[in-house]
Tab-separated table of C-alpha atoms in Angstrom:
chain	number	residue	atom	x	y	z
M	194	MET	CA	0.000	0.000	0.000
M	195	PRO	CA	1.456	3.410	-0.963
M	196	THR	CA	2.773	5.588	1.868
M	197	ILE	CA	1.121	8.986	2.327
M	198	ASN	CA	3.494	11.938	2.533
M	199	ILE	CA	1.964	14.259	5.152
M	200	ASP	CA	3.918	17.332	3.987
M	201	ASN	CA	2.649	16.923	0.436
M	202	LEU	CA	-0.877	16.282	1.673
M	203	GLU	CA	-0.853	19.469	3.777
M	204	ARG	CA	0.421	21.533	0.843
M	205	ASP	CA	-2.033	20.073	-1.681
M	206	LEU	CA	-5.100	20.519	0.543
M	207	GLY	CA	-4.141	23.758	2.264
M	208	VAL	CA	-4.292	22.178	5.719
M	209	SER	CA	-1.822	22.131	8.602
M	210	ASP	CA	-0.852	20.216	11.728
M	211	LEU	CA	-2.014	16.871	10.391
M	212	THR	CA	-1.896	14.036	12.922
M	213	PRO	CA	-2.669	10.447	11.845
M	214	LEU	CA	-5.695	8.842	13.489
M	215	PRO	CA	-5.804	5.125	14.405
M	216	ARG	CA	-6.234	2.805	11.439
M	217	ASP	CA	-9.134	0.399	11.064
M	218	VAL	CA	-9.435	-2.536	8.658
M	219	SER	CA	-10.347	-0.315	5.689
M	220	PRO	CA	-7.843	1.086	3.158
M	221	ARG	CA	-8.768	4.644	4.121
M	222	GLN	CA	-6.497	6.766	6.286
M	223	TYR	CA	-7.649	9.644	8.461
M	224	PHE	CA	-5.821	12.681	9.821
M	225	ARG	CA	-6.897	15.424	12.213
M	226	GLY	CA	-5.677	18.939	11.437
M	227	GLN	CA	-6.503	22.604	10.796
M	228	LYS	CA	-7.811	24.534	7.790
M	229	ASP	CA	-8.689	28.237	7.826
M	230	GLY	CA	-8.679	28.281	11.600
M	231	GLN	CA	-11.052	25.378	12.128
M	232	GLY	CA	-10.552	21.740	13.003
M	233	VAL	CA	-10.871	19.292	10.111
M	234	ILE	CA	-10.580	15.612	9.330
M	235	VAL	CA	-8.735	14.592	6.185
M	236	MET	CA	-9.828	11.303	4.623
M	237	VAL	CA	-7.513	9.903	1.983
M	238	TYR	CA	-7.147	6.685	0.029
M	239	PRO	CA	-3.468	5.772	-0.426
M	240	ASP	CA	-4.255	4.239	-3.823
M	241	ALA	CA	-6.370	6.596	-5.955
M	242	ASP	CA	-7.649	3.852	-8.246
M	243	GLU	CA	-11.069	3.814	-9.895
M	244	GLU	CA	-12.690	1.731	-7.154
M	245	SER	CA	-11.388	4.023	-4.402
M	246	ARG	CA	-12.521	7.165	-6.243
M	247	LYS	CA	-15.964	5.636	-6.717
M	248	GLU	CA	-16.190	4.799	-2.998
M	249	LEU	CA	-15.115	8.314	-2.014
M	250	MET	CA	-17.742	9.983	-4.199
M	251	HIS	CA	-20.377	7.531	-2.985
M	252	PHE	CA	-19.522	8.527	0.594
M	253	ILE	CA	-19.950	12.211	-0.291
M	254	GLN	CA	-23.276	11.538	-2.015
M	255	ILE	CA	-24.617	9.555	0.966
M	256	GLY	CA	-23.555	12.309	3.366
M	257	GLY	CA	-25.407	14.862	1.283
M	258	ALA	CA	-28.580	12.762	1.195
M	259	LEU	CA	-28.505	12.230	4.959
M	260	SER	CA	-27.932	15.933	5.557
M	261	ALA	CA	-30.876	16.767	3.290
M	262	HIS	CA	-33.053	14.714	5.646
M	263	ASN	CA	-31.834	16.665	8.686
M	264	ILE	CA	-29.411	13.970	9.829
M	265	LYS	CA	-26.098	15.355	11.033
M	266	THR	CA	-23.018	14.220	9.080
M	267	PRO	CA	-19.564	15.789	8.664
M	268	GLN	CA	-19.757	18.577	6.100
M	269	ALA	CA	-17.510	18.054	3.077
M	270	LEU	CA	-15.308	21.174	2.876
M	271	ASP	CA	-13.068	20.125	-0.006
M	272	VAL	CA	-13.304	17.012	-2.192
M	273	ARG	CA	-10.537	15.988	-4.618
M	274	GLU	CA	-11.791	13.065	-6.664
M	275	ALA	CA	-8.623	12.681	-8.748
M	276	GLN	CA	-6.432	12.561	-5.626
M	277	CYS	CA	-9.072	10.483	-3.785
M	278	SER	CA	-9.121	12.708	-0.721
M	279	ALA	CA	-11.565	14.907	1.169
M	280	VAL	CA	-11.419	17.545	3.888
M	281	LEU	CA	-14.319	17.055	6.286
M	282	GLU	CA	-15.759	18.896	9.244
M	283	ASP	CA	-14.280	17.639	12.518
M	284	LEU	CA	-17.116	16.338	14.691
M	285	GLY	CA	-14.855	16.059	17.722
M	286	THR	CA	-13.602	13.104	19.721
M	287	VAL	CA	-16.658	12.122	21.761
M	288	SER	CA	-18.323	9.049	20.292
M	289	PHE	CA	-21.554	7.802	21.806
M	290	GLY	CA	-19.485	4.986	23.304
M	291	ARG	CA	-17.214	7.464	25.054
M	292	ALA	CA	-20.164	9.648	26.078
M	293	LEU	CA	-21.771	6.629	27.711
M	294	HIS	CA	-18.575	5.430	29.401
M	295	GLU	CA	-17.725	8.881	30.792
M	296	ARG	CA	-21.353	9.610	31.694
M	297	ILE	CA	-21.452	12.725	29.533
M	298	ILE	CA	-25.015	11.770	28.669
M	299	ASP	CA	-27.365	9.357	30.407
M	300	GLN	CA	-28.047	5.990	28.803
M	301	GLN	CA	-31.761	6.532	28.169
M	302	THR	CA	-31.168	9.851	26.385
M	303	LEU	CA	-28.279	8.415	24.375
M	304	TYR	CA	-30.270	5.488	22.992
M	305	THR	CA	-33.293	7.699	22.386
M	306	LEU	CA	-31.198	10.063	20.249
M	307	ALA	CA	-29.716	7.172	18.284
M	308	THR	CA	-33.144	5.612	17.733
M	309	ASP	CA	-34.654	8.927	16.627
M	310	VAL	CA	-31.933	9.223	13.978
M	311	LEU	CA	-32.912	5.756	12.725
M	312	ILE	CA	-36.528	6.893	12.504
M	313	ARG	CA	-35.427	9.814	10.300
M	314	MET	CA	-33.319	7.466	8.179
M	315	ARG	CA	-36.428	5.572	7.087
M	316	ASP	CA	-37.215	8.472	4.722
M	317	VAL	CA	-33.757	8.798	3.152
M	318	SER	CA	-33.936	8.289	-0.604
M	319	GLY	CA	-32.463	9.444	-3.878
M	320	ILE	CA	-29.030	7.831	-3.496
M	321	GLN	CA	-27.776	6.349	-6.751
M	322	ASP	CA	-26.189	2.889	-6.934
M	323	LEU	CA	-26.999	1.986	-3.337
M	324	PRO	CA	-26.396	-1.789	-3.133
M	325	PHE	CA	-29.053	-4.198	-1.943
M	326	TYR	CA	-28.641	-6.080	1.341
M	327	GLU	CA	-29.163	-9.477	-0.321
M	328	ASP	CA	-26.209	-8.749	-2.644
M	329	SER	CA	-23.941	-7.561	0.158
M	330	ARG	CA	-21.002	-9.057	1.988
M	331	ILE	CA	-23.048	-8.759	5.201
M	332	TYR	CA	-25.698	-11.126	3.874
M	333	ALA	CA	-23.200	-13.549	2.340
M	334	ASN	CA	-21.338	-13.764	5.636
M	335	ARG	CA	-24.238	-15.457	7.393
M	336	ARG	CA	-22.116	-18.542	6.791
M	337	GLN	CA	-19.383	-17.319	9.151
M	338	MET	CA	-21.201	-18.931	12.077
M	339	ILE	CA	-20.529	-22.324	10.490
M	340	ASP	CA	-17.127	-21.534	8.985
M	341	TYR	CA	-15.709	-20.309	12.287
M	342	TYR	CA	-17.951	-20.969	15.299
M	343	MET	CA	-18.891	-24.547	14.365
M	344	THR	CA	-15.333	-25.260	13.274
M	345	LEU	CA	-13.994	-24.018	16.617
M	346	LYS	CA	-16.548	-26.052	18.585
M	347	ARG	CA	-15.745	-29.240	16.637
M	348	GLY	CA	-12.034	-28.681	16.174
M	349	ALA	CA	-12.339	-29.456	12.455
M	350	GLN	CA	-13.407	-27.392	9.465
M	351	ALA	CA	-17.093	-27.615	8.621
M	352	ARG	CA	-17.818	-29.222	5.251
M	353	GLU	CA	-19.234	-27.059	2.463
M	354	ALA	CA	-22.295	-29.307	2.387
M	355	THR	CA	-22.925	-28.395	6.028
M	356	VAL	CA	-22.659	-24.687	5.195
M	357	GLN	CA	-25.122	-25.048	2.327
M	358	SER	CA	-27.539	-27.002	4.521
M	359	PHE	CA	-27.385	-24.162	7.076
M	360	LEU	CA	-28.066	-21.535	4.401
M	361	SER	CA	-30.983	-23.551	3.019
M	362	VAL	CA	-32.636	-23.427	6.456
M	363	TRP	CA	-32.296	-19.644	6.367
M	364	ASP	CA	-33.879	-19.592	2.911
M	365	GLU	CA	-36.779	-21.665	4.249
M	366	ILE	CA	-37.329	-19.300	7.187
M	367	GLU	CA	-37.140	-16.127	5.106
M	368	LYS	CA	-39.570	-17.442	2.485
M	369	SER	CA	-42.105	-18.249	5.215
M	370	LEU	CA	-42.283	-14.630	6.425
M	371	PRO	CA	-44.218	-11.602	5.218
M	372	PRO	CA	-42.136	-9.105	3.193
M	373	CYS	CA	-39.617	-7.226	5.311
M	374	PRO	CA	-39.969	-3.423	5.301
M	375	GLN	CA	-37.054	-1.868	3.408
M	376	SER	CA	-35.196	1.399	3.957
M	377	PHE	CA	-31.801	3.074	3.906
M	378	VAL	CA	-29.426	0.993	6.061
M	379	HIS	CA	-26.214	2.409	7.551
M	380	GLY	CA	-24.798	-1.116	7.872
M	381	ASP	CA	-22.544	-0.538	10.892
M	382	TYR	CA	-24.737	1.386	13.302
M	383	HIS	CA	-23.013	1.109	16.675
M	384	LEU	CA	-21.912	3.572	19.350
M	385	GLU	CA	-18.432	4.221	17.913
M	386	ASN	CA	-19.916	5.320	14.592
M	387	LEU	CA	-22.174	7.871	16.295
M	388	MET	CA	-20.595	11.118	17.449
M	389	TYR	CA	-21.960	13.223	20.281
M	390	SER	CA	-22.136	16.908	19.381
M	391	ALA	CA	-23.131	18.959	22.438
M	392	ARG	CA	-23.192	22.189	20.416
M	393	GLU	CA	-26.022	20.883	18.242
M	394	GLU	CA	-29.720	20.827	19.178
M	395	GLY	CA	-32.145	17.941	19.425
M	396	VAL	CA	-31.572	14.881	17.273
M	397	ASN	CA	-28.563	16.534	15.617
M	398	ARG	CA	-26.591	15.909	18.792
M	399	CYS	CA	-26.176	12.463	17.222
M	400	ALA	CA	-23.969	12.686	14.112
M	401	LEU	CA	-23.203	9.773	11.776
M	402	ILE	CA	-19.815	8.680	10.439
M	403	ASP	CA	-18.566	5.632	8.483
M	404	TYR	CA	-21.625	5.241	6.259
M	405	GLN	CA	-19.729	4.466	3.060
M	406	ASP	CA	-21.004	0.851	3.088
M	407	ALA	CA	-24.679	1.870	3.289
M	408	LEU	CA	-27.324	-0.317	1.679
M	409	THR	CA	-30.938	-0.558	0.730
M	410	GLY	CA	-32.098	-3.284	3.047
M	411	PRO	CA	-34.241	-4.562	5.903
M	412	MET	CA	-35.461	-1.744	8.121
M	413	PRO	CA	-34.789	-3.530	11.456
M	414	TYR	CA	-31.095	-4.199	10.724
M	415	ASP	CA	-29.568	-0.994	12.145
M	416	LEU	CA	-31.793	-1.127	15.238
M	417	VAL	CA	-30.570	-4.688	15.870
M	418	ASN	CA	-26.986	-3.431	15.676
M	419	LEU	CA	-27.751	-0.599	18.100
M	420	ILE	CA	-29.706	-2.338	20.868
M	421	GLU	CA	-28.150	-5.797	20.649
M	422	ASP	CA	-24.581	-4.524	20.417
M	423	ALA	CA	-21.962	-7.259	20.593
M	424	ARG	CA	-19.667	-5.072	22.694
M	425	ILE	CA	-21.912	-3.840	25.509
M	426	ASP	CA	-24.747	-5.006	27.758
M	427	ILE	CA	-27.942	-2.985	27.297
M	428	PRO	CA	-30.660	-3.054	29.968
M	429	GLN	CA	-33.800	-4.888	28.891
M	430	GLU	CA	-35.967	-1.877	29.718
M	431	ILE	CA	-33.978	0.292	27.269
M	432	HIS	CA	-34.052	-2.470	24.645
M	433	GLN	CA	-37.847	-2.663	24.893
M	434	ALA	CA	-38.310	1.111	25.079
M	435	MET	CA	-36.354	1.648	21.852
M	436	LEU	CA	-38.289	-1.080	20.031
M	437	THR	CA	-41.541	0.530	21.172
M	438	ARG	CA	-40.326	4.007	20.187
M	439	TYR	CA	-39.228	2.901	16.732
M	440	CYS	CA	-42.506	1.088	16.041
M	441	ALA	CA	-44.764	3.901	17.283
M	442	GLY	CA	-47.372	4.773	14.644
M	443	MET	CA	-47.074	1.477	12.751
M	444	SER	CA	-50.192	-0.552	12.058
M	445	ASP	CA	-50.555	-3.805	13.984
M	446	GLU	CA	-49.685	-5.727	10.812
M	447	ASP	CA	-46.570	-3.660	10.083
M	448	ARG	CA	-45.408	-3.847	13.699
M	449	ALA	CA	-45.796	-7.629	13.742
M	450	ALA	CA	-43.766	-7.964	10.522
M	451	PHE	CA	-41.094	-5.601	11.853
M	452	LEU	CA	-40.701	-7.463	15.155
M	453	THR	CA	-40.568	-10.860	13.446
M	454	TRP	CA	-37.856	-9.685	11.086
M	455	PHE	CA	-36.044	-7.989	13.978
M	456	ARG	CA	-35.562	-11.377	15.650
M	457	VAL	CA	-34.590	-13.095	12.380
M	458	LEU	CA	-32.048	-10.392	11.526
M	459	ALA	CA	-30.733	-10.396	15.097
M	460	MET	CA	-30.008	-14.115	14.805
M	461	GLN	CA	-28.232	-13.610	11.477
M	462	PHE	CA	-26.310	-10.643	12.868
M	463	HIS	CA	-25.087	-12.404	15.998
M	464	GLY	CA	-24.184	-15.533	14.062
M	465	ARG	CA	-22.142	-13.528	11.581
M	466	VAL	CA	-20.412	-11.492	14.287
M	467	ILE	CA	-19.538	-14.488	16.477
M	468	GLY	CA	-17.856	-16.006	13.435
M	469	LEU	CA	-16.156	-12.705	12.574
M	470	PHE	CA	-14.654	-12.288	16.047
M	471	ILE	CA	-13.188	-15.797	15.910
M	472	LYS	CA	-11.906	-15.079	12.390
M	473	LEU	CA	-10.192	-11.858	13.540
M	474	ALA	CA	-8.445	-13.723	16.340
M	475	ALA	CA	-7.387	-16.498	13.957
M	476	GLU	CA	-6.132	-14.310	11.110
M	477	GLN	CA	-4.977	-11.109	12.793
M	478	GLY	CA	-4.369	-12.023	16.427
M	479	ARG	CA	-7.092	-9.607	17.530
M	480	ASP	CA	-7.903	-11.583	20.661
M	481	SER	CA	-9.599	-8.652	22.422
M	482	TYR	CA	-12.782	-9.452	20.503
M	483	LEU	CA	-13.059	-12.854	22.154
M	484	ILE	CA	-14.304	-11.342	25.416
M	485	HIS	CA	-17.597	-10.632	23.635
M	486	ILE	CA	-18.266	-14.245	22.573
M	487	PRO	CA	-20.311	-15.162	25.707
M	488	ARG	CA	-22.561	-12.149	25.158
M	489	LEU	CA	-23.150	-13.215	21.562
M	490	GLN	CA	-23.937	-16.766	22.678
M	491	ASN	CA	-26.574	-15.387	25.039
M	492	TYR	CA	-28.088	-13.265	22.271
M	493	ILE	CA	-28.247	-16.352	20.046
M	494	LYS	CA	-29.958	-18.469	22.727
M	495	LYS	CA	-32.488	-15.667	23.213
M	496	SER	CA	-33.164	-15.511	19.480
M	497	LEU	CA	-33.610	-19.270	19.161
M	498	ALA	CA	-36.402	-19.176	21.757
M	499	ASP	CA	-38.583	-17.429	19.156
M	500	PRO	CA	-40.882	-19.915	17.347
M	501	VAL	CA	-40.118	-18.326	13.977
M	502	LEU	CA	-36.581	-19.723	14.279
M	503	ALA	CA	-37.696	-23.255	15.180
M	504	PRO	CA	-36.285	-24.748	11.929
M	505	LEU	CA	-32.861	-23.308	12.754
M	506	LYS	CA	-33.021	-24.507	16.358
M	507	GLN	CA	-33.843	-27.997	15.106
M	508	TRP	CA	-30.935	-27.856	12.650
M	509	PHE	CA	-28.497	-26.928	15.431
M	510	GLU	CA	-29.832	-29.784	17.592
M	511	LYS	CA	-29.412	-32.239	14.712
M	512	GLU	CA	-25.831	-31.052	14.150
M	513	GLY	CA	-25.064	-31.103	17.887
M	514	LEU	CA	-24.094	-27.431	17.870
M	515	ASP	CA	-24.751	-25.621	21.149
M	516	PHE	CA	-24.104	-22.159	22.529
M	517	GLU	CA	-22.831	-23.016	25.968
M	518	PRO	CA	-19.585	-21.430	27.258
M	519	LEU	CA	-16.432	-22.386	25.366
M	520	ASN	CA	-13.664	-23.949	27.430
M	521	ASP	CA	-10.843	-23.058	25.018
M	522	LEU	CA	-11.728	-19.460	24.260
M	523	ASP	CA	-8.219	-18.107	23.777
M	524	GLY	CA	-6.338	-16.901	20.759
M	525	GLU	CA	-3.537	-19.446	20.865
M	526	HIS	CA	-5.981	-22.352	20.772
M	527	ILE	CA	-7.997	-20.708	17.998
M	528	ARG	CA	-4.879	-20.277	15.877
M	529	THR	CA	-4.062	-23.977	16.228
M	530	VAL	CA	-7.544	-24.845	14.947
M	531	PHE	CA	-7.427	-22.323	12.074
M	532	GLN	CA	-3.940	-22.808	10.673
M	533	ASP	CA	-5.418	-22.116	7.226
M	534	THR	CA	-8.294	-19.653	6.770
M	535	SER	CA	-8.173	-19.463	2.985
M	536	PHE	CA	-11.495	-21.337	2.631
């Protein structure tokens, strides 16, 4: 991956005092700095190829559409498509996760703000080339529960026939349900992708970042991500209050469909994430994610108690796959099981 020369970047964009921000798994790099006396974030792709330029402009378009629906996003101050870089408004350093941890805002208010943003997002439209959930990596990675969780439990890689059998059960469940309500989907709607802006008013105190992988997809998906977060315990009374708040004004029929799909999508979400966390430990040594596995197991057991998921529960029982605590939940053991993850 090409190295970014900070001096050249500052000169080209007319910014100063750039400081690199922590990297995530994406190819993008972020810097905090100054431009015309105000704090800014510089987003840059080290390789300005066609795919990266397309992703950058898609990000800008999504931000504009969200802003047009009164949803706070970082304002784009300078966009250079050819160089694949953008200067963005700096929304500060207080994520909703930090605001909760440091008690800057109480938990009920925090989740209410985040849920109210999701309610506004239902009306977002007019974004070109927004992919569909069923065509996405998120949907395809339902199989990660079998590829990684089942493999870890058994100590041997699951056969492809087993994976396909698992996916066929999901197809059976989904076809048995009423149509799922569709909307704009952020795709990664958790507390670290929501920024707390005390200087804003009302719902705009919750600002969105990292929406470049947005989709057209099932309306309950982002709410699942928010109130059944893999990284944090959320009181049941807040969980129920946010479900009730989101569904307010729906007809009985629409509410029933929404809640059914909420549980189905929650099961898919937790299954994918439990596999992902094992995968990250196996491939990248990111063992810190493993602490969240018991929480995910509990979410999965809760989901499987719903009658709509009876076919999946029966499949797990037939395969002898359970969600009880793992005795060997450590990175070294996982890396002995997954010596090759090229499947």
